[in-house]
């Protein structure tokens, strides 16, 4: 129907007869002439209707916001003084000759450029209007481009796009699995996959060598700003490659994406062992845009009287660390109180601090509620270790290791953001050498990644000292977000059995949950490994948005009233009968 | 780890030192030398181990089928007389120098080249082994290529890849929907989509202009040879294009696929109205590879005494048709009995026939149990209308129109296959001008496509005579299979309301099921339309396979014992409690 997209018209089209289709973005009546700003997915063009052409003028006059029209006309340069340099089509306009109203619109619940004046709920309820906003169009087009670029890259590197099932076998242990009752097998259920992990490993056992998929995954959890119950994963697995090769090929992909789609060279990604990341940044996904680091001071604190510090300093599972904030002495009491509140989220019982006012005066130059408990010698030794300077503030954490690392690690980023301390726009890295296991609260062990991750030691070493064992896992981190994670998998059945044994998973449970994989490992499984990227997260980062609802066309919402397609609904008694299920009464 | 894929080695690699990884396809001990046929996804290469290199020789000797190994060696030409012209790598072999056994394998339940000797159930239970068969590798790689080619084509034509949700809102009317109980909204359910229809129309209302998706769809039905409960659809929708343009752009895509991936030029697809397809071929997806056509003979039969023919001939809802099979007079009584059985599947109460033995003798030259009831004049008039010749057989159907068309339409293809009458390998066409509605058994109306399909008439004409109204739908048919189907959609709210009204869908039900779309039509919906292709079907056709299980990596199976990942499983009481559901006792 159209000859051009509205947004594509430029000076070189002047004089051409063209046909446009699109939405009336704005209608203005100015000096006896009607101006329609016509919008399609490529942008806006101004169309002018003169009273000379009575029919089209009258129709144009009757147009309202969001009417859908077809316009035939001629492109002409805008009269001097009316050129709009802010619009890509601002040098031209179209003299409208014929107008067809293809569809009318009721007055929309909000104008596209006034969307901020209505609540998100209204916009979600009228999602088809909200999606017309140029920013939303832009983000979803960008998402399409990213997916395309990833697919091309994987294809060029010999990865096959193989679909894995959405309806999987449910198991009694599948917490957070969505369950789907089967009509055919009464009383039996499918489960929606949290990831295609099992299947991609089977594809390696089947010899496909290189696999990828843009895969839908599911987790039955409450909504969060950055999490939806269904999400999209770039899922990759390959045989006969080691971790260096897998990190290499996927790092190259992400760098290519940023370079080609955003013109940004991320540079080579540094590697950092998990232990170093926890030590220096209190996080397994450190945000390296901020230069501040956690510094351990337990050795300086162990002998003081003050139990708040001395206790954790002497506890093998404790940690005492300091975070120096350059220029932070300016922080007000109110802000420090807010930070104290903030670290309490992570379990910290308080937030000790020292302001460095006049270091040349020694301990007298320090302002702090705690210096008197530390003593001058310890306080000055800490200042020296931190390389503190006048104008700095130092925060302290002293507690169980996990609490201190998490609390100061999070504070580090919060202060960094508040004081605008980022030293670069993008800070990627690989975190490697993760522990195989971590202790659970009840003293058991749990896999830090998942039970298919290969250790970097022998089965004997693993059994002898599981908490010391490192895994062959790797996480790609960008600006403090985990973009992707993966590992070399166990391809040997004995090793897999050892790991499950250490995790206390019974043979029966193992057989029930992973039996198909365990069996497959008996029949010639190749060495293999892989990685998964969260696509939603990647797009959020690349487009600089905090809300996952801005990068998904039809997100789920909390309220079922909000958007009828996007929340669960009611079903009939007959449907339930057919599925052989009853609803319980709410207790 | 590898320097080359096994299947990639050729004469030009002779003299090179290479590293291969793969599976031991076969191990032979011949003349004091060990031969391993090493297999990876690209093919097989023969590796030779001499006793001179004791270590690798001993290891090679210990290898068994499906062991995973890494081999370092040198490519050399095969000795004269041992070149294997049937193998792409048959001119060379690798002299093995180092061998590492990466993983052992238990004796596999079947050898890859002996898969036909075990039942499909064994192969499905060990799917990871079955998928190693070169034919399965080939089919799934082909599928990946087709998907890639489709994505590139859509991308080049400005279609955006936009993901639509898998978890949709359930409605009380959603028969055949898979239901997913929500943990968060107690007693409420999501439904898995039978297609993204609603969402793609909303994307058009949202102004995305051109959308496509390789979309997973779901239907809770029993398995069939060509149908799985989850299937993949190439889903396409566009605004501001008419049916000619949509058919043009998608026909070009399918032609390009066949040309580039199979070297086949399908030619331009002819168009055929639905009524003509039913008339001439008894099917809305006629297989045009076979030349035979149904010929109506009701007018010749109306006045005869024989009620079996005269009844339907006089019934306005009846049909009497003949199918002439050239050369069919050779068919034995036994085969004709089988065909009689065959048409009974479609409700035909019998299968009358006339063999044309010696037409020059007039009615005497016809052999048939029914000629005596027809009379000589009518019999010869039929022969004349059919252009019958000696050696032909003519089959007859006389019943309700639907039964006759379906029965003779199916017989036409069966006979065509049996007698190998195909005149070409590929016969594509578009079927167009479908009726909007068809009558249901209880006298109501149902939409032939779906209730969003636009009619080619005004709302007034539609209401006045709904059964006469044609729709703007189109189906792409290839070799008697419906490859894809679509339509121009209703973009006008009044028209949509008329159609729902004619279908007897109450306002409440309409609001419940489609309210979101009906609302969207009020706010500037553009003219739009689209199409969906069944990807599984397309791959089956292109690879010449009859079983959908050959084109899907992990198909569902009937028996839950068959393949643990591929059938529904049991869940725990705690899981059900959390979902607020109870299992009913089987009645």
PDB file of N, CA and C in Angstrom, chain A residues 2 5 23 41 103 106 132 137 143-144 148 151 155 158 161 163-164 166-167 169 177 183 186 189 205-206 208-209 220 230 232 491 516 522-525 556 564 569 580 582 584 586, chain B residues 2 5 23 41 103 106 132 137 143-144 148 151 155 158 161 163-164 166-167 169 177 183 186 189 205-206 208-209 216 220 230 232 491 522-525 556 564 569 580 582 584 586:
ATOM      1  N   UNK A   2       1.942   1.251   0.777  1.00  0.00           N
ATOM      2  CA  UNK A   2       2.781   2.453   0.873  1.00  0.00           C
ATOM      3  C   UNK A   2       3.909   2.417  -0.159  1.00  0.00           C
ATOM      4  N   UNK A   5       8.193   4.396   3.952  1.00  0.00           N
ATOM      5  CA  UNK A   5       7.862   4.584   5.366  1.00  0.00           C
ATOM      6  C   UNK A   5       7.931   6.080   5.665  1.00  0.00           C
ATOM      7  N   UNK A  23      -0.260   6.270  11.425  1.00  0.00           N
ATOM      8  CA  UNK A  23      -1.152   6.770  12.459  1.00  0.00           C
ATOM      9  C   UNK A  23      -1.037   8.298  12.560  1.00  0.00           C
ATOM     10  N   UNK A  41       6.400   2.904  11.977  1.00  0.00           N
ATOM     11  CA  UNK A  41       7.464   2.417  12.863  1.00  0.00           C
ATOM     12  C   UNK A  41       8.815   3.060  12.582  1.00  0.00           C
ATOM     13  N   UNK A 103      -8.966   3.493   9.372  1.00  0.00           N
ATOM     14  CA  UNK A 103      -9.641   3.110  10.611  1.00  0.00           C
ATOM     15  C   UNK A 103      -9.645   4.303  11.554  1.00  0.00           C
ATOM     16  N   UNK A 106     -11.026   5.666  18.900  1.00  0.00           N
ATOM     17  CA  UNK A 106     -11.590   6.415  20.020  1.00  0.00           C
ATOM     18  C   UNK A 106     -10.458   7.244  20.628  1.00  0.00           C
ATOM     19  N   UNK A 132       3.289   1.643  20.932  1.00  0.00           N
ATOM     20  CA  UNK A 132       3.478   2.559  19.790  1.00  0.00           C
ATOM     21  C   UNK A 132       4.511   3.636  20.097  1.00  0.00           C
ATOM     22  N   UNK A 137       9.172   0.965  20.552  1.00  0.00           N
ATOM     23  CA  UNK A 137       9.442   0.420  19.225  1.00  0.00           C
ATOM     24  C   UNK A 137      10.947   0.184  19.071  1.00  0.00           C
ATOM     25  N   UNK A 143      16.034  -5.456  20.246  1.00  0.00           N
ATOM     26  CA  UNK A 143      16.048  -6.844  20.707  1.00  0.00           C
ATOM     27  C   UNK A 143      16.067  -7.805  19.514  1.00  0.00           C
ATOM     28  N   UNK A 144      15.238  -7.517  18.527  1.00  0.00           N
ATOM     29  CA  UNK A 144      15.200  -8.352  17.324  1.00  0.00           C
ATOM     30  C   UNK A 144      16.566  -8.362  16.632  1.00  0.00           C
ATOM     31  N   UNK A 148      19.047 -11.591  16.114  1.00  0.00           N
ATOM     32  CA  UNK A 148      19.536 -11.910  14.772  1.00  0.00           C
ATOM     33  C   UNK A 148      21.053 -12.000  14.726  1.00  0.00           C
ATOM     34  N   UNK A 151      22.258 -15.121  16.358  1.00  0.00           N
ATOM     35  CA  UNK A 151      22.008 -16.301  15.528  1.00  0.00           C
ATOM     36  C   UNK A 151      23.013 -16.385  14.381  1.00  0.00           C
ATOM     37  N   UNK A 155      25.634 -19.402  13.892  1.00  0.00           N
ATOM     38  CA  UNK A 155      25.586 -20.135  12.627  1.00  0.00           C
ATOM     39  C   UNK A 155      26.940 -20.139  11.935  1.00  0.00           C
ATOM     40  N   UNK A 158      29.311 -22.658  13.239  1.00  0.00           N
ATOM     41  CA  UNK A 158      28.972 -24.081  13.151  1.00  0.00           C
ATOM     42  C   UNK A 158      28.044 -24.592  14.237  1.00  0.00           C
ATOM     43  N   UNK A 161      21.025 -24.792  15.386  1.00  0.00           N
ATOM     44  CA  UNK A 161      19.851 -24.362  16.150  1.00  0.00           C
ATOM     45  C   UNK A 161      18.936 -25.579  16.292  1.00  0.00           C
ATOM     46  N   UNK A 163      15.782 -27.316  18.498  1.00  0.00           N
ATOM     47  CA  UNK A 163      14.734 -27.037  19.471  1.00  0.00           C
ATOM     48  C   UNK A 163      14.643 -28.151  20.506  1.00  0.00           C
ATOM     49  N   UNK A 164      14.560 -27.756  21.765  1.00  0.00           N
ATOM     50  CA  UNK A 164      14.336 -28.735  22.823  1.00  0.00           C
ATOM     51  C   UNK A 164      12.915 -28.544  23.346  1.00  0.00           C
ATOM     52  N   UNK A 166       9.399 -27.962  25.395  1.00  0.00           N
ATOM     53  CA  UNK A 166       8.884 -27.095  26.457  1.00  0.00           C
ATOM     54  C   UNK A 166       8.142 -27.957  27.485  1.00  0.00           C
ATOM     55  N   UNK A 167       7.470 -28.972  27.010  1.00  0.00           N
ATOM     56  CA  UNK A 167       6.775 -29.876  27.930  1.00  0.00           C
ATOM     57  C   UNK A 167       7.747 -30.981  28.321  1.00  0.00           C
ATOM     58  N   UNK A 169       9.169 -33.813  31.475  1.00  0.00           N
ATOM     59  CA  UNK A 169       8.610 -34.697  32.488  1.00  0.00           C
ATOM     60  C   UNK A 169       8.739 -34.045  33.865  1.00  0.00           C
ATOM     61  N   UNK A 177       9.101 -25.375  39.526  1.00  0.00           N
ATOM     62  CA  UNK A 177       8.682 -25.763  38.176  1.00  0.00           C
ATOM     63  C   UNK A 177       7.209 -25.411  37.991  1.00  0.00           C
ATOM     64  N   UNK A 183      -3.828 -34.487  29.975  1.00  0.00           N
ATOM     65  CA  UNK A 183      -5.162 -35.031  29.769  1.00  0.00           C
ATOM     66  C   UNK A 183      -5.068 -36.525  29.466  1.00  0.00           C
ATOM     67  N   UNK A 186      -3.568 -39.596  32.907  1.00  0.00           N
ATOM     68  CA  UNK A 186      -4.281 -39.086  34.079  1.00  0.00           C
ATOM     69  C   UNK A 186      -3.409 -39.037  35.328  1.00  0.00           C
ATOM     70  N   UNK A 189       1.965 -35.257  35.137  1.00  0.00           N
ATOM     71  CA  UNK A 189       2.187 -33.846  34.846  1.00  0.00           C
ATOM     72  C   UNK A 189       3.432 -33.656  33.975  1.00  0.00           C
ATOM     73  N   UNK A 205      25.883 -35.704  23.795  1.00  0.00           N
ATOM     74  CA  UNK A 205      26.064 -37.158  23.792  1.00  0.00           C
ATOM     75  C   UNK A 205      25.639 -37.728  22.434  1.00  0.00           C
ATOM     76  N   UNK A 206      24.649 -37.088  21.826  1.00  0.00           N
ATOM     77  CA  UNK A 206      24.160 -37.545  20.519  1.00  0.00           C
ATOM     78  C   UNK A 206      25.079 -37.126  19.375  1.00  0.00           C
ATOM     79  N   UNK A 208      25.956 -33.937  18.217  1.00  0.00           N
ATOM     80  CA  UNK A 208      25.686 -32.761  17.373  1.00  0.00           C
ATOM     81  C   UNK A 208      26.806 -31.727  17.440  1.00  0.00           C
ATOM     82  N   UNK A 209      27.721 -31.904  18.392  1.00  0.00           N
ATOM     83  CA  UNK A 209      28.973 -31.162  18.431  1.00  0.00           C
ATOM     84  C   UNK A 209      28.820 -29.705  18.861  1.00  0.00           C
ATOM     85  N   UNK A 220       8.487 -20.586  38.378  1.00  0.00           N
ATOM     86  CA  UNK A 220       7.251 -20.169  39.039  1.00  0.00           C
ATOM     87  C   UNK A 220       7.579 -19.385  40.301  1.00  0.00           C
ATOM     88  N   UNK A 230       8.477 -16.171  32.801  1.00  0.00           N
ATOM     89  CA  UNK A 230       9.055 -16.779  31.609  1.00  0.00           C
ATOM     90  C   UNK A 230      10.122 -15.846  31.081  1.00  0.00           C
ATOM     91  N   UNK A 232      13.954 -15.532  28.482  1.00  0.00           N
ATOM     92  CA  UNK A 232      14.595 -16.069  27.291  1.00  0.00           C
ATOM     93  C   UNK A 232      16.083 -16.198  27.510  1.00  0.00           C
ATOM     94  N   UNK A 491      31.473 -35.492  32.050  1.00  0.00           N
ATOM     95  CA  UNK A 491      31.069 -36.412  30.980  1.00  0.00           C
ATOM     96  C   UNK A 491      31.315 -37.852  31.384  1.00  0.00           C
ATOM     97  N   UNK A 516      17.907 -40.044  32.821  1.00  0.00           N
ATOM     98  CA  UNK A 516      18.122 -40.090  31.390  1.00  0.00           C
ATOM     99  C   UNK A 516      19.535 -39.638  31.040  1.00  0.00           C
ATOM    100  N   UNK A 522      26.800 -43.364  30.099  1.00  0.00           N
ATOM    101  CA  UNK A 522      27.386 -44.712  29.963  1.00  0.00           C
ATOM    102  C   UNK A 522      27.764 -45.057  28.528  1.00  0.00           C
ATOM    103  N   UNK A 523      27.178 -44.335  27.583  1.00  0.00           N
ATOM    104  CA  UNK A 523      27.311 -44.766  26.192  1.00  0.00           C
ATOM    105  C   UNK A 523      28.115 -43.790  25.348  1.00  0.00           C
ATOM    106  N   UNK A 524      29.279 -43.415  25.847  1.00  0.00           N
ATOM    107  CA  UNK A 524      30.140 -42.592  25.008  1.00  0.00           C
ATOM    108  C   UNK A 524      29.763 -41.123  24.994  1.00  0.00           C
ATOM    109  N   UNK A 525      29.767 -40.491  26.168  1.00  0.00           N
ATOM    110  CA  UNK A 525      29.531 -39.038  26.224  1.00  0.00           C
ATOM    111  C   UNK A 525      30.851 -38.330  25.959  1.00  0.00           C
ATOM    112  N   UNK A 556       4.293 -10.204  31.943  1.00  0.00           N
ATOM    113  CA  UNK A 556       3.314 -10.545  32.967  1.00  0.00           C
ATOM    114  C   UNK A 556       3.221  -9.389  33.938  1.00  0.00           C
ATOM    115  N   UNK A 564      -5.603  -8.321  30.487  1.00  0.00           N
ATOM    116  CA  UNK A 564      -6.263  -9.618  30.522  1.00  0.00           C
ATOM    117  C   UNK A 564      -5.459 -10.763  29.927  1.00  0.00           C
ATOM    118  N   UNK A 569      -5.963 -16.970  34.435  1.00  0.00           N
ATOM    119  CA  UNK A 569      -7.407 -16.765  34.455  1.00  0.00           C
ATOM    120  C   UNK A 569      -8.139 -17.952  35.053  1.00  0.00           C
ATOM    121  N   UNK A 580      -8.671 -34.309  35.602  1.00  0.00           N
ATOM    122  CA  UNK A 580      -8.671 -35.158  36.794  1.00  0.00           C
ATOM    123  C   UNK A 580      -8.154 -34.416  38.026  1.00  0.00           C
ATOM    124  N   UNK A 582      -9.050 -31.372  41.154  1.00  0.00           N
ATOM    125  CA  UNK A 582     -10.008 -30.547  41.899  1.00  0.00           C
ATOM    126  C   UNK A 582      -9.250 -29.373  42.476  1.00  0.00           C
ATOM    127  N   UNK A 584      -8.465 -27.266  45.704  1.00  0.00           N
ATOM    128  CA  UNK A 584      -8.629 -27.294  47.155  1.00  0.00           C
ATOM    129  C   UNK A 584      -9.267 -25.999  47.601  1.00  0.00           C
ATOM    130  N   UNK A 586      -9.059 -22.753  49.739  1.00  0.00           N
ATOM    131  CA  UNK A 586      -7.944 -22.033  50.360  1.00  0.00           C
ATOM    132  C   UNK A 586      -8.011 -22.264  51.860  1.00  0.00           C
TER     133      UNK A 586
ATOM    134  N   UNK B   2      40.197 -30.641  18.208  1.00  0.00           N
ATOM    135  CA  UNK B   2      40.416 -31.228  16.883  1.00  0.00           C
ATOM    136  C   UNK B   2      41.032 -30.207  15.938  1.00  0.00           C
ATOM    137  N   UNK B   5      37.302 -31.901  11.222  1.00  0.00           N
ATOM    138  CA  UNK B   5      36.229 -32.878  11.426  1.00  0.00           C
ATOM    139  C   UNK B   5      36.598 -34.133  10.636  1.00  0.00           C
ATOM    140  N   UNK B  23      33.665 -40.614  17.695  1.00  0.00           N
ATOM    141  CA  UNK B  23      33.191 -41.891  18.218  1.00  0.00           C
ATOM    142  C   UNK B  23      33.720 -43.041  17.364  1.00  0.00           C
ATOM    143  N   UNK B  41      30.091 -35.486  13.529  1.00  0.00           N
ATOM    144  CA  UNK B  41      28.863 -35.100  12.839  1.00  0.00           C
ATOM    145  C   UNK B  41      29.062 -34.883  11.345  1.00  0.00           C
ATOM    146  N   UNK B 103      36.361 -41.232  26.611  1.00  0.00           N
ATOM    147  CA  UNK B 103      35.288 -41.846  27.386  1.00  0.00           C
ATOM    148  C   UNK B 103      34.985 -43.213  26.804  1.00  0.00           C
ATOM    149  N   UNK B 106      29.538 -48.469  27.344  1.00  0.00           N
ATOM    150  CA  UNK B 106      29.025 -49.831  27.452  1.00  0.00           C
ATOM    151  C   UNK B 106      28.575 -50.264  26.070  1.00  0.00           C
ATOM    152  N   UNK B 132      22.537 -40.309  16.846  1.00  0.00           N
ATOM    153  CA  UNK B 132      23.867 -40.352  16.225  1.00  0.00           C
ATOM    154  C   UNK B 132      23.826 -40.878  14.803  1.00  0.00           C
ATOM    155  N   UNK B 137      21.132 -37.061  12.076  1.00  0.00           N
ATOM    156  CA  UNK B 137      21.987 -35.875  12.108  1.00  0.00           C
ATOM    157  C   UNK B 137      21.647 -34.975  10.917  1.00  0.00           C
ATOM    158  N   UNK B 143      16.945 -29.119   9.302  1.00  0.00           N
ATOM    159  CA  UNK B 143      15.946 -28.293   9.979  1.00  0.00           C
ATOM    160  C   UNK B 143      16.555 -26.964  10.436  1.00  0.00           C
ATOM    161  N   UNK B 144      17.749 -27.040  11.006  1.00  0.00           N
ATOM    162  CA  UNK B 144      18.440 -25.831  11.449  1.00  0.00           C
ATOM    163  C   UNK B 144      18.696 -24.889  10.268  1.00  0.00           C
ATOM    164  N   UNK B 148      17.138 -21.137   9.726  1.00  0.00           N
ATOM    165  CA  UNK B 148      18.044 -20.015   9.457  1.00  0.00           C
ATOM    166  C   UNK B 148      17.673 -19.281   8.184  1.00  0.00           C
ATOM    167  N   UNK B 151      14.605 -17.224   8.705  1.00  0.00           N
ATOM    168  CA  UNK B 151      14.885 -16.028   9.506  1.00  0.00           C
ATOM    169  C   UNK B 151      15.592 -14.961   8.670  1.00  0.00           C
ATOM    170  N   UNK B 155      14.068 -11.317   7.890  1.00  0.00           N
ATOM    171  CA  UNK B 155      14.858 -10.166   8.298  1.00  0.00           C
ATOM    172  C   UNK B 155      15.122  -9.234   7.104  1.00  0.00           C
ATOM    173  N   UNK B 158      12.317  -6.949   6.310  1.00  0.00           N
ATOM    174  CA  UNK B 158      11.868  -5.980   7.308  1.00  0.00           C
ATOM    175  C   UNK B 158      10.940  -6.530   8.379  1.00  0.00           C
ATOM    176  N   UNK B 161      11.587  -9.981  14.563  1.00  0.00           N
ATOM    177  CA  UNK B 161      11.403 -11.187  15.373  1.00  0.00           C
ATOM    178  C   UNK B 161      10.991 -10.739  16.777  1.00  0.00           C
ATOM    179  N   UNK B 163       9.112 -11.866  20.388  1.00  0.00           N
ATOM    180  CA  UNK B 163       8.642 -13.013  21.161  1.00  0.00           C
ATOM    181  C   UNK B 163       7.287 -12.718  21.795  1.00  0.00           C
ATOM    182  N   UNK B 164       6.383 -13.673  21.674  1.00  0.00           N
ATOM    183  CA  UNK B 164       5.095 -13.566  22.357  1.00  0.00           C
ATOM    184  C   UNK B 164       5.084 -14.587  23.490  1.00  0.00           C
ATOM    185  N   UNK B 166       4.438 -17.557  26.265  1.00  0.00           N
ATOM    186  CA  UNK B 166       4.016 -18.966  26.294  1.00  0.00           C
ATOM    187  C   UNK B 166       2.941 -19.144  27.357  1.00  0.00           C
ATOM    188  N   UNK B 167       3.088 -18.420  28.454  1.00  0.00           N
ATOM    189  CA  UNK B 167       2.071 -18.491  29.501  1.00  0.00           C
ATOM    190  C   UNK B 167       1.012 -17.436  29.214  1.00  0.00           C
ATOM    191  N   UNK B 169      -3.279 -16.237  29.413  1.00  0.00           N
ATOM    192  CA  UNK B 169      -4.393 -16.332  30.346  1.00  0.00           C
ATOM    193  C   UNK B 169      -5.336 -17.455  29.910  1.00  0.00           C
ATOM    194  N   UNK B 177      -6.632 -26.649  25.297  1.00  0.00           N
ATOM    195  CA  UNK B 177      -5.522 -25.862  25.848  1.00  0.00           C
ATOM    196  C   UNK B 177      -4.837 -26.669  26.944  1.00  0.00           C
ATOM    197  N   UNK B 183       0.983 -20.586  41.028  1.00  0.00           N
ATOM    198  CA  UNK B 183       1.258 -20.639  42.455  1.00  0.00           C
ATOM    199  C   UNK B 183       0.862 -19.321  43.118  1.00  0.00           C
ATOM    200  N   UNK B 186      -3.832 -18.069  43.343  1.00  0.00           N
ATOM    201  CA  UNK B 186      -4.444 -19.354  43.700  1.00  0.00           C
ATOM    202  C   UNK B 186      -5.717 -19.640  42.927  1.00  0.00           C
ATOM    203  N   UNK B 189      -5.277 -20.096  36.391  1.00  0.00           N
ATOM    204  CA  UNK B 189      -4.475 -20.912  35.493  1.00  0.00           C
ATOM    205  C   UNK B 189      -3.945 -20.091  34.325  1.00  0.00           C
ATOM    206  N   UNK B 205      -1.586  -3.818  15.755  1.00  0.00           N
ATOM    207  CA  UNK B 205      -2.256  -2.638  16.312  1.00  0.00           C
ATOM    208  C   UNK B 205      -1.212  -1.721  16.963  1.00  0.00           C
ATOM    209  N   UNK B 206      -0.162  -2.325  17.504  1.00  0.00           N
ATOM    210  CA  UNK B 206       0.894  -1.544  18.161  1.00  0.00           C
ATOM    211  C   UNK B 206       1.846  -0.899  17.157  1.00  0.00           C
ATOM    212  N   UNK B 208       4.003  -2.358  14.821  1.00  0.00           N
ATOM    213  CA  UNK B 208       5.303  -2.948  14.466  1.00  0.00           C
ATOM    214  C   UNK B 208       5.416  -3.271  12.975  1.00  0.00           C
ATOM    215  N   UNK B 209       4.277  -3.194  12.281  1.00  0.00           N
ATOM    216  CA  UNK B 209       4.250  -3.245  10.819  1.00  0.00           C
ATOM    217  C   UNK B 209       4.540  -4.636  10.245  1.00  0.00           C
ATOM    218  N   UNK B 216       6.675 -21.715  19.358  1.00  0.00           N
ATOM    219  CA  UNK B 216       6.181 -22.991  19.882  1.00  0.00           C
ATOM    220  C   UNK B 216       4.694 -22.863  20.171  1.00  0.00           C
ATOM    221  N   UNK B 220      -3.409 -29.957  23.435  1.00  0.00           N
ATOM    222  CA  UNK B 220      -3.497 -31.137  24.306  1.00  0.00           C
ATOM    223  C   UNK B 220      -4.345 -32.204  23.629  1.00  0.00           C
ATOM    224  N   UNK B 230       3.316 -30.494  21.231  1.00  0.00           N
ATOM    225  CA  UNK B 230       3.948 -29.194  21.020  1.00  0.00           C
ATOM    226  C   UNK B 230       4.541 -29.184  19.624  1.00  0.00           C
ATOM    227  N   UNK B 232       5.962 -26.494  16.143  1.00  0.00           N
ATOM    228  CA  UNK B 232       6.611 -25.222  15.854  1.00  0.00           C
ATOM    229  C   UNK B 232       5.994 -24.590  14.618  1.00  0.00           C
ATOM    230  N   UNK B 491     -10.059  -5.671  10.806  1.00  0.00           N
ATOM    231  CA  UNK B 491      -9.436  -4.619  11.610  1.00  0.00           C
ATOM    232  C   UNK B 491     -10.472  -3.623  12.108  1.00  0.00           C
ATOM    233  N   UNK B 522     -10.572  -0.757  18.761  1.00  0.00           N
ATOM    234  CA  UNK B 522     -11.189   0.578  18.903  1.00  0.00           C
ATOM    235  C   UNK B 522     -10.183   1.704  18.738  1.00  0.00           C
ATOM    236  N   UNK B 523      -8.891   1.387  18.890  1.00  0.00           N
ATOM    237  CA  UNK B 523      -7.898   2.466  18.991  1.00  0.00           C
ATOM    238  C   UNK B 523      -6.932   2.501  17.808  1.00  0.00           C
ATOM    239  N   UNK B 524      -7.502   2.458  16.602  1.00  0.00           N
ATOM    240  CA  UNK B 524      -6.632   2.635  15.446  1.00  0.00           C
ATOM    241  C   UNK B 524      -5.891   1.374  15.051  1.00  0.00           C
ATOM    242  N   UNK B 525      -6.661   0.306  14.754  1.00  0.00           N
ATOM    243  CA  UNK B 525      -6.031  -0.919  14.246  1.00  0.00           C
ATOM    244  C   UNK B 525      -5.813  -0.768  12.749  1.00  0.00           C
ATOM    245  N   UNK B 556       7.686 -36.375  21.895  1.00  0.00           N
ATOM    246  CA  UNK B 556       6.887 -37.048  22.914  1.00  0.00           C
ATOM    247  C   UNK B 556       6.546 -38.450  22.416  1.00  0.00           C
ATOM    248  N   UNK B 564      12.186 -41.298  29.474  1.00  0.00           N
ATOM    249  CA  UNK B 564      11.768 -40.635  30.696  1.00  0.00           C
ATOM    250  C   UNK B 564      11.601 -39.123  30.585  1.00  0.00           C
ATOM    251  N   UNK B 569       5.173 -36.917  34.160  1.00  0.00           N
ATOM    252  CA  UNK B 569       5.595 -37.708  35.311  1.00  0.00           C
ATOM    253  C   UNK B 569       4.750 -37.426  36.540  1.00  0.00           C
ATOM    254  N   UNK B 580      -2.569 -25.590  45.195  1.00  0.00           N
ATOM    255  CA  UNK B 580      -3.964 -25.545  45.622  1.00  0.00           C
ATOM    256  C   UNK B 580      -4.845 -26.489  44.809  1.00  0.00           C
ATOM    257  N   UNK B 582      -6.025 -30.725  44.083  1.00  0.00           N
ATOM    258  CA  UNK B 582      -6.090 -32.129  44.504  1.00  0.00           C
ATOM    259  C   UNK B 582      -6.275 -32.971  43.266  1.00  0.00           C
ATOM    260  N   UNK B 584      -8.353 -35.823  41.579  1.00  0.00           N
ATOM    261  CA  UNK B 584      -9.585 -36.593  41.739  1.00  0.00           C
ATOM    262  C   UNK B 584      -9.257 -38.069  41.632  1.00  0.00           C
ATOM    263  N   UNK B 586      -9.788 -41.464  39.862  1.00  0.00           N
ATOM    264  CA  UNK B 586     -10.285 -41.838  38.535  1.00  0.00           C
ATOM    265  C   UNK B 586     -11.677 -42.460  38.699  1.00  0.00           C
TER     266      UNK B 586
END
